[in-house]
PDB file of C-alpha atoms in Angstrom:
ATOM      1  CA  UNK A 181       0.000   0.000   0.000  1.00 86.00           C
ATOM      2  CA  UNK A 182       3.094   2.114   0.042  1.00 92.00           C
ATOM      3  CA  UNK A 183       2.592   3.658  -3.182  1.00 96.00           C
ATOM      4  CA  UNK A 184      -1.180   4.802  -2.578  1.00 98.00           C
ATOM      5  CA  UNK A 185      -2.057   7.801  -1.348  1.00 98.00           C
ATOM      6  CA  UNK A 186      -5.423   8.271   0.709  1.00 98.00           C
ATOM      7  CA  UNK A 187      -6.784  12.357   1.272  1.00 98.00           C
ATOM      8  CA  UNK A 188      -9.550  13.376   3.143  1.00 98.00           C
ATOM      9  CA  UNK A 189     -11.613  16.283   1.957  1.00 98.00           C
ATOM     10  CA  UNK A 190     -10.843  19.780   4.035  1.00 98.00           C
ATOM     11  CA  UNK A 191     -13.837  20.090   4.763  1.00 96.00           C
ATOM     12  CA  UNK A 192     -13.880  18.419   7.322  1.00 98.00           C
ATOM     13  CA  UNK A 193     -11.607  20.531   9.471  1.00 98.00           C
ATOM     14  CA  UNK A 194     -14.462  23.578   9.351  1.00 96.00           C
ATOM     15  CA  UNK A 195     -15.391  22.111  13.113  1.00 93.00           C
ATOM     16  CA  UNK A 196     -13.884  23.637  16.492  1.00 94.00           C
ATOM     17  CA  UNK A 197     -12.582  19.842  17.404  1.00 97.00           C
ATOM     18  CA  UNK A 198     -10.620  19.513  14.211  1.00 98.00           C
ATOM     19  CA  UNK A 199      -7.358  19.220  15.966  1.00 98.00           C
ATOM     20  CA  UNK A 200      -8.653  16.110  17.389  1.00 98.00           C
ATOM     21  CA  UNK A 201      -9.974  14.834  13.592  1.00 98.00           C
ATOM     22  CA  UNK A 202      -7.030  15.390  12.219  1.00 98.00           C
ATOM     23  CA  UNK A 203      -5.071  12.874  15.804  1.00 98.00           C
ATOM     24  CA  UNK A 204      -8.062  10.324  14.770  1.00 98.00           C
ATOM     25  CA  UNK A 205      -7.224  10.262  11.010  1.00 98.00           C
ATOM     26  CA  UNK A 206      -3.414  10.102  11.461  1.00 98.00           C
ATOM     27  CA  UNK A 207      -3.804   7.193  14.276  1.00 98.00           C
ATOM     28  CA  UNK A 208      -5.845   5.303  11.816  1.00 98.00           C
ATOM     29  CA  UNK A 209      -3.588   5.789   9.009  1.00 98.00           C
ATOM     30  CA  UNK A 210      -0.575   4.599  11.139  1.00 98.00           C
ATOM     31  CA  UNK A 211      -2.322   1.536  11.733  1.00 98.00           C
ATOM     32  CA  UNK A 212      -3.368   0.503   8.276  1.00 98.00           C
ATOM     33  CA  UNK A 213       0.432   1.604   7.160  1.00 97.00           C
ATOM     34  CA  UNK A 214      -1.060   4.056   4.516  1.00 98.00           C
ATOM     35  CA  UNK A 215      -0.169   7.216   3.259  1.00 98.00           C
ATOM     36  CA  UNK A 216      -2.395   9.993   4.396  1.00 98.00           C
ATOM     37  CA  UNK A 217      -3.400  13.887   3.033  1.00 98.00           C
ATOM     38  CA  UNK A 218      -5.874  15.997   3.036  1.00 98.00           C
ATOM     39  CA  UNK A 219      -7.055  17.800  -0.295  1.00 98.00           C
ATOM     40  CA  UNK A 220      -8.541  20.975  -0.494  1.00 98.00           C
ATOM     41  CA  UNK A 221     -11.754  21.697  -1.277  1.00 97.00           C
ATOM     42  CA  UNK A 222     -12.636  24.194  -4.012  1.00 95.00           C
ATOM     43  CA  UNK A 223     -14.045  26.465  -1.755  1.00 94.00           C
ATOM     44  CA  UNK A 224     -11.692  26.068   0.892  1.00 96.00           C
ATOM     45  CA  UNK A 225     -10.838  29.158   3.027  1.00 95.00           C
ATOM     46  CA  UNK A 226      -7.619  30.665   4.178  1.00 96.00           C
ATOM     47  CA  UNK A 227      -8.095  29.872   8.162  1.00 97.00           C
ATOM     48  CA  UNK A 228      -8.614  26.172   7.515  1.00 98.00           C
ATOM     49  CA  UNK A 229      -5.173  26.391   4.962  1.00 98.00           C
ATOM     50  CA  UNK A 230      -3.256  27.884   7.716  1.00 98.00           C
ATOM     51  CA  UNK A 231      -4.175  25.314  10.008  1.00 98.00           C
ATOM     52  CA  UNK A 232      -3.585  22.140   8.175  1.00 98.00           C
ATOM     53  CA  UNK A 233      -0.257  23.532   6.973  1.00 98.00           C
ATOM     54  CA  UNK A 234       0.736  24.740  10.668  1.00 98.00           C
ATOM     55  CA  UNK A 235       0.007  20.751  11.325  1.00 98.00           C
ATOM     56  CA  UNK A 236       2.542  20.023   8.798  1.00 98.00           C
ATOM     57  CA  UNK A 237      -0.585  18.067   6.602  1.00 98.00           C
ATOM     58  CA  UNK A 238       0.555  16.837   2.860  1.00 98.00           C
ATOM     59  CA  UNK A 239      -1.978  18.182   0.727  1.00 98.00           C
ATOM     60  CA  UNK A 240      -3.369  18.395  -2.554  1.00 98.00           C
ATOM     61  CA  UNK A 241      -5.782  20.664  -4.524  1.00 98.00           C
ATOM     62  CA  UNK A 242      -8.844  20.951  -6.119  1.00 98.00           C
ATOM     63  CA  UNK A 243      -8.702  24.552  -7.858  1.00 98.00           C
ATOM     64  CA  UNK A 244      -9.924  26.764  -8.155  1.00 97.00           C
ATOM     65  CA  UNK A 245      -8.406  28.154  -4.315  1.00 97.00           C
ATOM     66  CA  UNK A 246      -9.180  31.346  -2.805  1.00 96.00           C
ATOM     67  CA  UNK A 247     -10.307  32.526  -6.250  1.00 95.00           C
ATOM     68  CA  UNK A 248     -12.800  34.554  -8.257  1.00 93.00           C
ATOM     69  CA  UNK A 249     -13.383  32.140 -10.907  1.00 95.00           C
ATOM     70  CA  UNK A 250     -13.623  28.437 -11.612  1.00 96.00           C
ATOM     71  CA  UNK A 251     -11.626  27.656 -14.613  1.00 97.00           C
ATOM     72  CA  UNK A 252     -13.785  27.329 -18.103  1.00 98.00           C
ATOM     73  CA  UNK A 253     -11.201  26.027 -20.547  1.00 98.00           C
ATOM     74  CA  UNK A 254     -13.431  25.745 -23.083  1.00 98.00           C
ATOM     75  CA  UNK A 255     -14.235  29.868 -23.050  1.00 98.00           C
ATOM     76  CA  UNK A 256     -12.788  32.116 -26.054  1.00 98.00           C
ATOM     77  CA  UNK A 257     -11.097  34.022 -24.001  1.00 97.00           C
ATOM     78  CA  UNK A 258      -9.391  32.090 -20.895  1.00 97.00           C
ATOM     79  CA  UNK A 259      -7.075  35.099 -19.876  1.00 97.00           C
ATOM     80  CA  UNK A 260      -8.988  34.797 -16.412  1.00 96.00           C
ATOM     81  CA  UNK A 261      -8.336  31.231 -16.269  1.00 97.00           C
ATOM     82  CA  UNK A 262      -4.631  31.803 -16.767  1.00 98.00           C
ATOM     83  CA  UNK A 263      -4.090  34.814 -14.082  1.00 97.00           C
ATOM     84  CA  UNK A 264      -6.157  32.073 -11.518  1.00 97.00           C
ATOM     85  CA  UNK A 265      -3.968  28.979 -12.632  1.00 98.00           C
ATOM     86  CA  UNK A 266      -0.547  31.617 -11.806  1.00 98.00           C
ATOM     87  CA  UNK A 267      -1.921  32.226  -8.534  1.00 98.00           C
ATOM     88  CA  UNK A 268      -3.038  28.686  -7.362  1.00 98.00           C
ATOM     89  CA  UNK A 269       0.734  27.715  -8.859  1.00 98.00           C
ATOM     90  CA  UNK A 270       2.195  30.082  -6.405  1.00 98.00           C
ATOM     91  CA  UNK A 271       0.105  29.357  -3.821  1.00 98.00           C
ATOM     92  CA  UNK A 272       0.719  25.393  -4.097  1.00 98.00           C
ATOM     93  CA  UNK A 273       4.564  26.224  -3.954  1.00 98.00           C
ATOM     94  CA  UNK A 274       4.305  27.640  -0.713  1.00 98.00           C
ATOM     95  CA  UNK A 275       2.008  24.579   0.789  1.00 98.00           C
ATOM     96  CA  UNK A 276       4.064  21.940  -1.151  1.00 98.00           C
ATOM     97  CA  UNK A 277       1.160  20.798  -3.386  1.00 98.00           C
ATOM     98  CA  UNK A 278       2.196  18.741  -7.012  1.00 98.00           C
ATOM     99  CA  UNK A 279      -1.333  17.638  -7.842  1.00 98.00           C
ATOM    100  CA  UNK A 280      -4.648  19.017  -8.125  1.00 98.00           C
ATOM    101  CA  UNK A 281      -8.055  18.813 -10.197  1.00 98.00           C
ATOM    102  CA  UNK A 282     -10.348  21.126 -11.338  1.00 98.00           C
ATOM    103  CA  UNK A 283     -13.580  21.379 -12.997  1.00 97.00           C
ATOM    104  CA  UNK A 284     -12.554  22.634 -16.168  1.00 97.00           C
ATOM    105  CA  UNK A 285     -15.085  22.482 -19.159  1.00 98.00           C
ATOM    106  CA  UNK A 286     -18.460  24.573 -19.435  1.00 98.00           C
ATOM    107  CA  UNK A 287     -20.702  25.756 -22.377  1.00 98.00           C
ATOM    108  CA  UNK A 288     -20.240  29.127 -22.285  1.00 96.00           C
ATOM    109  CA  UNK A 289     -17.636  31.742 -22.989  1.00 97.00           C
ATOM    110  CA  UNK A 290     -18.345  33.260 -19.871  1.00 93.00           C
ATOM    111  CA  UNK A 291     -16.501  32.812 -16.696  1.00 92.00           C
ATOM    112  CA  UNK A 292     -17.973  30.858 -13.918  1.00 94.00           C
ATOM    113  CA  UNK A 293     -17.938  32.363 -10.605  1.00 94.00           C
ATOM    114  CA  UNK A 294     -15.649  29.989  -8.052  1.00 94.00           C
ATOM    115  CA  UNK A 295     -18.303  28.380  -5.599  1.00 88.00           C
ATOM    116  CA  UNK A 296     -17.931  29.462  -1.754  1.00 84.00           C
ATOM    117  CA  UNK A 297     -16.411  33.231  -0.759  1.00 79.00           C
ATOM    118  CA  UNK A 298     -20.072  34.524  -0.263  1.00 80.00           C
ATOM    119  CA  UNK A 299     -21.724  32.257  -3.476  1.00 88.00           C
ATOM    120  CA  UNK A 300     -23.544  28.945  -3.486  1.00 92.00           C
ATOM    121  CA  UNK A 301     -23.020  26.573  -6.380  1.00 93.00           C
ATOM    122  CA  UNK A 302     -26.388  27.217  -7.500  1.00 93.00           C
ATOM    123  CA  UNK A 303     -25.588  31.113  -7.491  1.00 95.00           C
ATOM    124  CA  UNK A 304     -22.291  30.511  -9.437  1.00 94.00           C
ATOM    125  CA  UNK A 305     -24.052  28.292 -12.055  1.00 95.00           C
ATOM    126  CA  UNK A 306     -27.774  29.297 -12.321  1.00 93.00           C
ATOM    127  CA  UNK A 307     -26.453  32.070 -15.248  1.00 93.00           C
ATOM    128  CA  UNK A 308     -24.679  29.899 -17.557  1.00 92.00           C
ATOM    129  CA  UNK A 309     -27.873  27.328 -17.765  1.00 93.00           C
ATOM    130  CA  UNK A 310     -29.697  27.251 -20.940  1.00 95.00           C
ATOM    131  CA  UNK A 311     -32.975  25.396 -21.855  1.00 96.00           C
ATOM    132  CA  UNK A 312     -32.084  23.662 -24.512  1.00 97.00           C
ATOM    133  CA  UNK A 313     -29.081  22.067 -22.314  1.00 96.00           C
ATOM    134  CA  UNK A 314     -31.931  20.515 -20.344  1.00 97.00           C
ATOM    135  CA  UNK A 315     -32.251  16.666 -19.491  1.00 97.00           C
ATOM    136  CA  UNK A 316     -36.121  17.404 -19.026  1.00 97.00           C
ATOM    137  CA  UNK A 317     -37.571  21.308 -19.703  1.00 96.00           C
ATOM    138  CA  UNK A 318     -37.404  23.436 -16.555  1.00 95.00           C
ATOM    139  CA  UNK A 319     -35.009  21.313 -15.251  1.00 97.00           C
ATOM    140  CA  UNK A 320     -31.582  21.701 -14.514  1.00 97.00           C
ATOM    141  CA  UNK A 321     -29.200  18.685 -15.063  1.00 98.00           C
ATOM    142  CA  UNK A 322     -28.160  17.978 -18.483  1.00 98.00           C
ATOM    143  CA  UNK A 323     -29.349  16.332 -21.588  1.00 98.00           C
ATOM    144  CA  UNK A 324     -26.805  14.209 -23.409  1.00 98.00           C
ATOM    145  CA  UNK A 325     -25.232  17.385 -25.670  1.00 98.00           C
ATOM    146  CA  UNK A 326     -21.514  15.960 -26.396  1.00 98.00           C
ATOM    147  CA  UNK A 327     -22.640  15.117 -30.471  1.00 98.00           C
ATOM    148  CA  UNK A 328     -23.208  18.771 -30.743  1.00 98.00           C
ATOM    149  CA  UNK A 329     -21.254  21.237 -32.939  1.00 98.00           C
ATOM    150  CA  UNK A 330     -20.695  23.810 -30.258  1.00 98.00           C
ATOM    151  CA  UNK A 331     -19.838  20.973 -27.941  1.00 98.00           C
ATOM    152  CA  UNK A 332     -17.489  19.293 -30.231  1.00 98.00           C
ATOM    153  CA  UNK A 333     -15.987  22.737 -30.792  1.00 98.00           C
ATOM    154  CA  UNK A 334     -15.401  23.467 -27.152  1.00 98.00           C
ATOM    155  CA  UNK A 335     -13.703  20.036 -26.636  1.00 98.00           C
ATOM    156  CA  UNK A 336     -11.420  20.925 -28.907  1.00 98.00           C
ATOM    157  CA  UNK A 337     -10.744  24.400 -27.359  1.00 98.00           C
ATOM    158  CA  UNK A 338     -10.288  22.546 -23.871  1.00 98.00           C
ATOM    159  CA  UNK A 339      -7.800  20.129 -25.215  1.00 98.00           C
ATOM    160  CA  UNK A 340      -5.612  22.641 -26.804  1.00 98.00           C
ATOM    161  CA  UNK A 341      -5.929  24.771 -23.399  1.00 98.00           C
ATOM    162  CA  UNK A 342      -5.191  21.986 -21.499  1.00 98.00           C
ATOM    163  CA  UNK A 343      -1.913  20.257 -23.244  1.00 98.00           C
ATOM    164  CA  UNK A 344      -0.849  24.469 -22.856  1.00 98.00           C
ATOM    165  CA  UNK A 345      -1.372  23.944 -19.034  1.00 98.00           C
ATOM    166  CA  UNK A 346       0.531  20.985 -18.763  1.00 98.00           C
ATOM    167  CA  UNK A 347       3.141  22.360 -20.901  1.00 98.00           C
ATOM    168  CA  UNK A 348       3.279  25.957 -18.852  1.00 98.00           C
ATOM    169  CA  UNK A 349       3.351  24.143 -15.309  1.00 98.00           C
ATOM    170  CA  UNK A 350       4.920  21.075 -15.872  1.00 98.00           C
ATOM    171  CA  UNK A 351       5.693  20.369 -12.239  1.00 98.00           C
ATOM    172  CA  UNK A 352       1.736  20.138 -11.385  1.00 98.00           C
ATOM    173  CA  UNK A 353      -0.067  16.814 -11.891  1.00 98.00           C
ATOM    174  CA  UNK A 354      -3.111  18.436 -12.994  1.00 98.00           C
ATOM    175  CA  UNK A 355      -6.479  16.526 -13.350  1.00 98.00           C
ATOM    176  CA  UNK A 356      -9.637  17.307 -14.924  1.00 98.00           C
ATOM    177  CA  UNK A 357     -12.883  16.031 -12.525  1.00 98.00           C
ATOM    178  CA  UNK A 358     -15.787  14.223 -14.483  1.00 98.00           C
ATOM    179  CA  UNK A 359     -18.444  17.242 -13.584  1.00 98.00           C
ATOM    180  CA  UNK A 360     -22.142  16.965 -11.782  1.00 98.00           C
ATOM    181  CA  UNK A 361     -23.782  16.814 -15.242  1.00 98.00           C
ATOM    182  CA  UNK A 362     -26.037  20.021 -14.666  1.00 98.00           C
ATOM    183  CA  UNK A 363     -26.300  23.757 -16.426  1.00 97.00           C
ATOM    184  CA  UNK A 364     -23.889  23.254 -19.211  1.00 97.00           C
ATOM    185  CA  UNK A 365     -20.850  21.507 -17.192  1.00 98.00           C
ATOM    186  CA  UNK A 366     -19.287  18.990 -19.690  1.00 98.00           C
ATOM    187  CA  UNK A 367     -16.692  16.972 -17.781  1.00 98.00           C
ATOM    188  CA  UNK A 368     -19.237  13.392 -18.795  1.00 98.00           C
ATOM    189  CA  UNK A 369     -18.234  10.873 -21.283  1.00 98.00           C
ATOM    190  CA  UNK A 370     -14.907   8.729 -20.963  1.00 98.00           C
ATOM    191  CA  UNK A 371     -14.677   8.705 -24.555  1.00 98.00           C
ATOM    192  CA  UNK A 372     -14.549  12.860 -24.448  1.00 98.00           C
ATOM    193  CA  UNK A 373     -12.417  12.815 -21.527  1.00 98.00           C
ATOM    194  CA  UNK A 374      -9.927  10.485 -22.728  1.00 98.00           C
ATOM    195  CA  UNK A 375     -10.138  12.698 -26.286  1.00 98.00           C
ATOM    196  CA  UNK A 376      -8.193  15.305 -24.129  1.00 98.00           C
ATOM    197  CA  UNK A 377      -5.302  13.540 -23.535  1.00 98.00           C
ATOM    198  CA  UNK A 378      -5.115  15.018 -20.251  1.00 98.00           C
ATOM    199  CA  UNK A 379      -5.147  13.054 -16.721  1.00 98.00           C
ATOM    200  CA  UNK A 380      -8.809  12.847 -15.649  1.00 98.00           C
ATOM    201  CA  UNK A 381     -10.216  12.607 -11.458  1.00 98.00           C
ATOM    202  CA  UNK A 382     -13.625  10.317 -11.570  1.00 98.00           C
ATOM    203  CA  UNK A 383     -15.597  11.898  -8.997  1.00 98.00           C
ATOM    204  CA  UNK A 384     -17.981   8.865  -8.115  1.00 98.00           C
ATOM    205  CA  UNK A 385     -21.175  10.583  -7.027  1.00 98.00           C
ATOM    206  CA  UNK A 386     -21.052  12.859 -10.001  1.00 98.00           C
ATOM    207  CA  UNK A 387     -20.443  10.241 -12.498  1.00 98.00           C
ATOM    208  CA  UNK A 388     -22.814   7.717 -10.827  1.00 98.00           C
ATOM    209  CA  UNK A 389     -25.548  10.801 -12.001  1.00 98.00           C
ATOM    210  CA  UNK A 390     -24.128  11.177 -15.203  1.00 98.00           C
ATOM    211  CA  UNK A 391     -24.592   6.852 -16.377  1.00 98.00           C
ATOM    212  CA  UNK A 392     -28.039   7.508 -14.587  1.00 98.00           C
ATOM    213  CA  UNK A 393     -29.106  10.424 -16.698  1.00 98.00           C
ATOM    214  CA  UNK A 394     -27.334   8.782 -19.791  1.00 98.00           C
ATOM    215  CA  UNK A 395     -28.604   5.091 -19.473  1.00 98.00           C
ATOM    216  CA  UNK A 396     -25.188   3.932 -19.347  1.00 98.00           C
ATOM    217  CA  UNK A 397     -23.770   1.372 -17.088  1.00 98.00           C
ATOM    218  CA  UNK A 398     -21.618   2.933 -14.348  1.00 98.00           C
ATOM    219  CA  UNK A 399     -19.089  -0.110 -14.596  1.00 98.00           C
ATOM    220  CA  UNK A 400     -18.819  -0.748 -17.898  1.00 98.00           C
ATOM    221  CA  UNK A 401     -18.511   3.282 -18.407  1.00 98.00           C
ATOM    222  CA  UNK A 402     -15.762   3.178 -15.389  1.00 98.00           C
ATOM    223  CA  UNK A 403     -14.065   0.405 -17.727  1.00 98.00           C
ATOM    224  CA  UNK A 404     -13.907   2.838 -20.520  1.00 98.00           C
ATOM    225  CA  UNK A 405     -12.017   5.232 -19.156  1.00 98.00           C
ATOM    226  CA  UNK A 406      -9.415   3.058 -17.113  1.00 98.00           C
ATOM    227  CA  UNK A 407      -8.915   1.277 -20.642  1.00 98.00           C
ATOM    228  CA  UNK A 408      -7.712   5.193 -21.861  1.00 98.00           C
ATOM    229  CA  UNK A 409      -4.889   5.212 -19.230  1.00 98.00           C
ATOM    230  CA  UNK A 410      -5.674   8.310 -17.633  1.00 98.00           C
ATOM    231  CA  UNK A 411      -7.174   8.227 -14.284  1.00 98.00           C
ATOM    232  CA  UNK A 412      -4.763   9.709 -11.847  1.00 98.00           C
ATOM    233  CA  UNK A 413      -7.438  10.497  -9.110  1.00 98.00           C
ATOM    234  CA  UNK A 414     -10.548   9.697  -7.622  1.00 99.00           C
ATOM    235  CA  UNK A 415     -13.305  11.312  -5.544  1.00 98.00           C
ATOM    236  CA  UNK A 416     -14.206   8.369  -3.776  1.00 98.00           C
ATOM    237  CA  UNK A 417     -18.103   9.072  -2.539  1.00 98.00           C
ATOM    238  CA  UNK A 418     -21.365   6.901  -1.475  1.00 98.00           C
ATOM    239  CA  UNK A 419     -24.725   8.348  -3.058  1.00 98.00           C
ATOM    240  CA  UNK A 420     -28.019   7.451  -2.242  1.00 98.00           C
ATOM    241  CA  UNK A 421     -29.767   8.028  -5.625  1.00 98.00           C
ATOM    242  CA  UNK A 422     -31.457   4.420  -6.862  1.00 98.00           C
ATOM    243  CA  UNK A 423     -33.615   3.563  -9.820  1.00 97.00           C
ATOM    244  CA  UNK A 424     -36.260   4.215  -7.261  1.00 97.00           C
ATOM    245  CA  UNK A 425     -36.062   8.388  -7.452  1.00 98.00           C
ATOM    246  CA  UNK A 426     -36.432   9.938 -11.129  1.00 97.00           C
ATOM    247  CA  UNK A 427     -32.952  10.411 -12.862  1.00 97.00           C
ATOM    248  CA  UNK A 428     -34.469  14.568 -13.129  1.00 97.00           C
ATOM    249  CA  UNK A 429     -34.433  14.273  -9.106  1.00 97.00           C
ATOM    250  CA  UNK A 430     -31.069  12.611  -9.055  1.00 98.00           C
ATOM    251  CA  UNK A 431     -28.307  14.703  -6.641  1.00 97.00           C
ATOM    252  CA  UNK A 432     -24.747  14.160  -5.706  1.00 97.00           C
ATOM    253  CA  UNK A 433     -23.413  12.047  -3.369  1.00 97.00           C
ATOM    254  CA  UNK A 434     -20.507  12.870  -0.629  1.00 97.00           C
ATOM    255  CA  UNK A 435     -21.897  10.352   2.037  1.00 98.00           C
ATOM    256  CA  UNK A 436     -19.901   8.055   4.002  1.00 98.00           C
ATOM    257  CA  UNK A 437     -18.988   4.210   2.240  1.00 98.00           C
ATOM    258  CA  UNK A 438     -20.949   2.739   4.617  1.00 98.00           C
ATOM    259  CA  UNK A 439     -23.991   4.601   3.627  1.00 98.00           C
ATOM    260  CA  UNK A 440     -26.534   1.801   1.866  1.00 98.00           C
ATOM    261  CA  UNK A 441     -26.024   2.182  -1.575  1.00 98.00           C
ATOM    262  CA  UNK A 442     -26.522   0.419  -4.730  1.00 98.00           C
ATOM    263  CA  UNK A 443     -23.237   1.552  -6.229  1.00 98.00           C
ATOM    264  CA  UNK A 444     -21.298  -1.677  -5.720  1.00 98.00           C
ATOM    265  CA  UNK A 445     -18.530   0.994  -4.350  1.00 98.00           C
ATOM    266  CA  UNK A 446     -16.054  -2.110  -3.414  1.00 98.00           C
ATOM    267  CA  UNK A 447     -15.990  -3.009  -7.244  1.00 98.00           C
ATOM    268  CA  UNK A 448     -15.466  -0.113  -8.659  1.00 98.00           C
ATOM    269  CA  UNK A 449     -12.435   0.753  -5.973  1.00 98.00           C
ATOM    270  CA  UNK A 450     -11.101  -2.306  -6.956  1.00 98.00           C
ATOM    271  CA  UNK A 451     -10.961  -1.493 -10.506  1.00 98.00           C
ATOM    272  CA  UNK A 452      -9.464   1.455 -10.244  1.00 98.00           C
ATOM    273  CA  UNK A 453      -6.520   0.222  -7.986  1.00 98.00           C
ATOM    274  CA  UNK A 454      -5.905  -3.102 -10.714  1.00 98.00           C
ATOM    275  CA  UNK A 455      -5.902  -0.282 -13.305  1.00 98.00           C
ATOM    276  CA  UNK A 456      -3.361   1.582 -11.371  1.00 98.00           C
ATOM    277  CA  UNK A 457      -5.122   4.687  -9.782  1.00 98.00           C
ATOM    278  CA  UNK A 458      -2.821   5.154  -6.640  1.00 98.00           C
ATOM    279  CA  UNK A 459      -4.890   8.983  -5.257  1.00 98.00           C
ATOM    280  CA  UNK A 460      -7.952   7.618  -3.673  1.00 98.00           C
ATOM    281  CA  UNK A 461      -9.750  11.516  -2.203  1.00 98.00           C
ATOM    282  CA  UNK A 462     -12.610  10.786   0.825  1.00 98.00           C
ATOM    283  CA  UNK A 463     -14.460  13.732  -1.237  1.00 98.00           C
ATOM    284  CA  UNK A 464     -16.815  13.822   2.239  1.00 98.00           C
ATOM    285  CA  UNK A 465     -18.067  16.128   4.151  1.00 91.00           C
ATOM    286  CA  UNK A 466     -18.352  14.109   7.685  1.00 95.00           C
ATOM    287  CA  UNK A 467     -16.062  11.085   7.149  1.00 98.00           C
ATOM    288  CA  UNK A 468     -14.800   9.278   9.715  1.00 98.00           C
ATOM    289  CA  UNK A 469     -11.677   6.636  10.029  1.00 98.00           C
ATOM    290  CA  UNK A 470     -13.622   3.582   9.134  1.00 98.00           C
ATOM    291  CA  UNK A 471     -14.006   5.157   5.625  1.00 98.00           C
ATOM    292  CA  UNK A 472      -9.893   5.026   5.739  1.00 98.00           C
ATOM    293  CA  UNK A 473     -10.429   1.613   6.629  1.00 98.00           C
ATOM    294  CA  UNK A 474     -12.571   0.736   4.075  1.00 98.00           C
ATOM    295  CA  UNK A 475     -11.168   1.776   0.988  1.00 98.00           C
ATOM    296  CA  UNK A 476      -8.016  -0.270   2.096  1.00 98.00           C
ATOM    297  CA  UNK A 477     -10.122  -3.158   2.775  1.00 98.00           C
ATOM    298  CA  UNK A 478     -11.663  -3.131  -1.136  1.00 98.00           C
ATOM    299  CA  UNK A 479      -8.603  -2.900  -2.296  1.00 98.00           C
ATOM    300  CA  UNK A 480      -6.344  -5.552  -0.479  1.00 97.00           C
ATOM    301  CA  UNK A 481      -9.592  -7.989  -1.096  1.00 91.00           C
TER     302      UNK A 481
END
């Protein structure tokens, strides 16, 4: 297990006993002989930084940090992106950060507001919805768009933007997160992601939404993009959304692994670590150690 690495989300340090989260985490980790980090969140704020670096913490990101915008790749102009990218480069420098995802692809040519600093996701993404982008009308996740011609031409905006990323800030291991398919965000299909050429973080209650919405088989899609080689991360999440609730009523996930779920979790993990995905994140919010223990357990079965 030496050459995995297990994070936590930050989030979970936004609690007045987080000093004694943080003991319970690193005594677990100790005693399963694993790795252990904590990546921060998108929204993350400054105080909870300071702390986790004070604690000497080895952390990764998931940019946009402490800025304006997310990054939209796929805009015509992505000036904005690039003054963001400079500054989260600096700023990873100074904690000691090499990898990080992002949400990175978005119909529009507008900048998206970063989530957090005063804005709720819904705030930051309510203006770049459009109906036609619609998986039902008046509703807000997404219709299968990627055949397109604006999509296609946006893919191929974000994989010249993106090759330029790795080739400007080579030191980074940069990933781009499969997106919660709603109001435009494009991060979906393995056979687009892998297009890019460009390592890729599964985020598992997001894509679990996106095979729902699709009528696509989560494992057999999951199997698709380990074949491309390019999975470098994963947002390793329970959801409780079943063929019971409406795909149009589908949310995210971020619950615990315990938390009953139809996702056959265990299988998928275990993919992913035969395919050689060594960053396993605990993208949730209220995770305890036994989600540590878990993880290691699916794999080493």
């Amino acid at each position: 297990m030496k050459d995995f690495l297990f994070d936590i989300s930050s989030i979970n340090f936004h609690r007045e006993d987080r000093g004694e989260i943080l003991a319970a985490f690193r005594a677990k980790a100790a005693e399963l002989g694993i790795n252990f980090g904590v990546q921060l969140h998108n929204d993350e704020n400054k105080e909870t930084i300071d702390f986790l670096k004070a604690n000497n913490v080895p952390l990764s990101g998931h940019s946009p940090l402490l800025e304006k915008y997310n990054w939209n790749f796929a805009a015509e102009d992505i000036s904005p992106v690039w003054e963001g990218v400079a500054n989260n480069v600096k700023l990873f420098e100074e904690l000691g950060i090499t990898r990080s995802c992002f949400h990175g692809f978005y119909m529009s040519d507008k900048m998206v507001e970063a989530f957090g600093h005063g804005k709720t996701y819904l705030e930051c993404m309510a203006p770049h919805g459009r109906p036609e982008f619609s998986y039902v009308p008046g509703n807000v996740r997404n219709c299968n768009f990627t055949k397109w011609p604006e999509y296609i031409m946006r893919r191929e905006r974000v994989k010249k933007n993106l090759q330029e990323l790795k080739r400007r800030f080579p030191r980074i291991l940069w990933s781009i997160e499969t997106d919660f398919p709603a109001f435009g965000a494009s991060s979906m299909l393995p056979e687009d992601l892998n297009y890019l050429d460009f390592p890729i973080c599964i985020d598992t209650g997001h894509f679990w939404c996106i095979c729902r919405l699709f009528e696509k088989d989560f494992h057999t899609e999951t199997e698709k993009f380990l074949k491309g080689g390019n999975v470098k991360m994963i947002h390793l999440h329970a959801s409780i959304y079943n063929n019971s609730i409406p795909p149009e009523k589908w949310g995210d996930g971020h619950k615990t692994l315990d938390t009953p779920n139809v996702m056959d979790l265990p299988r998928f993990v275990k993919n992913c670590a035969r395919s050689g995905v060594r960053h396993f994140v605990l993208e949730i919010f209220d995770s305890t150690p036994k989600d540590l223990e878990l993880v290691v357990q699916w794999i080493k079965e």
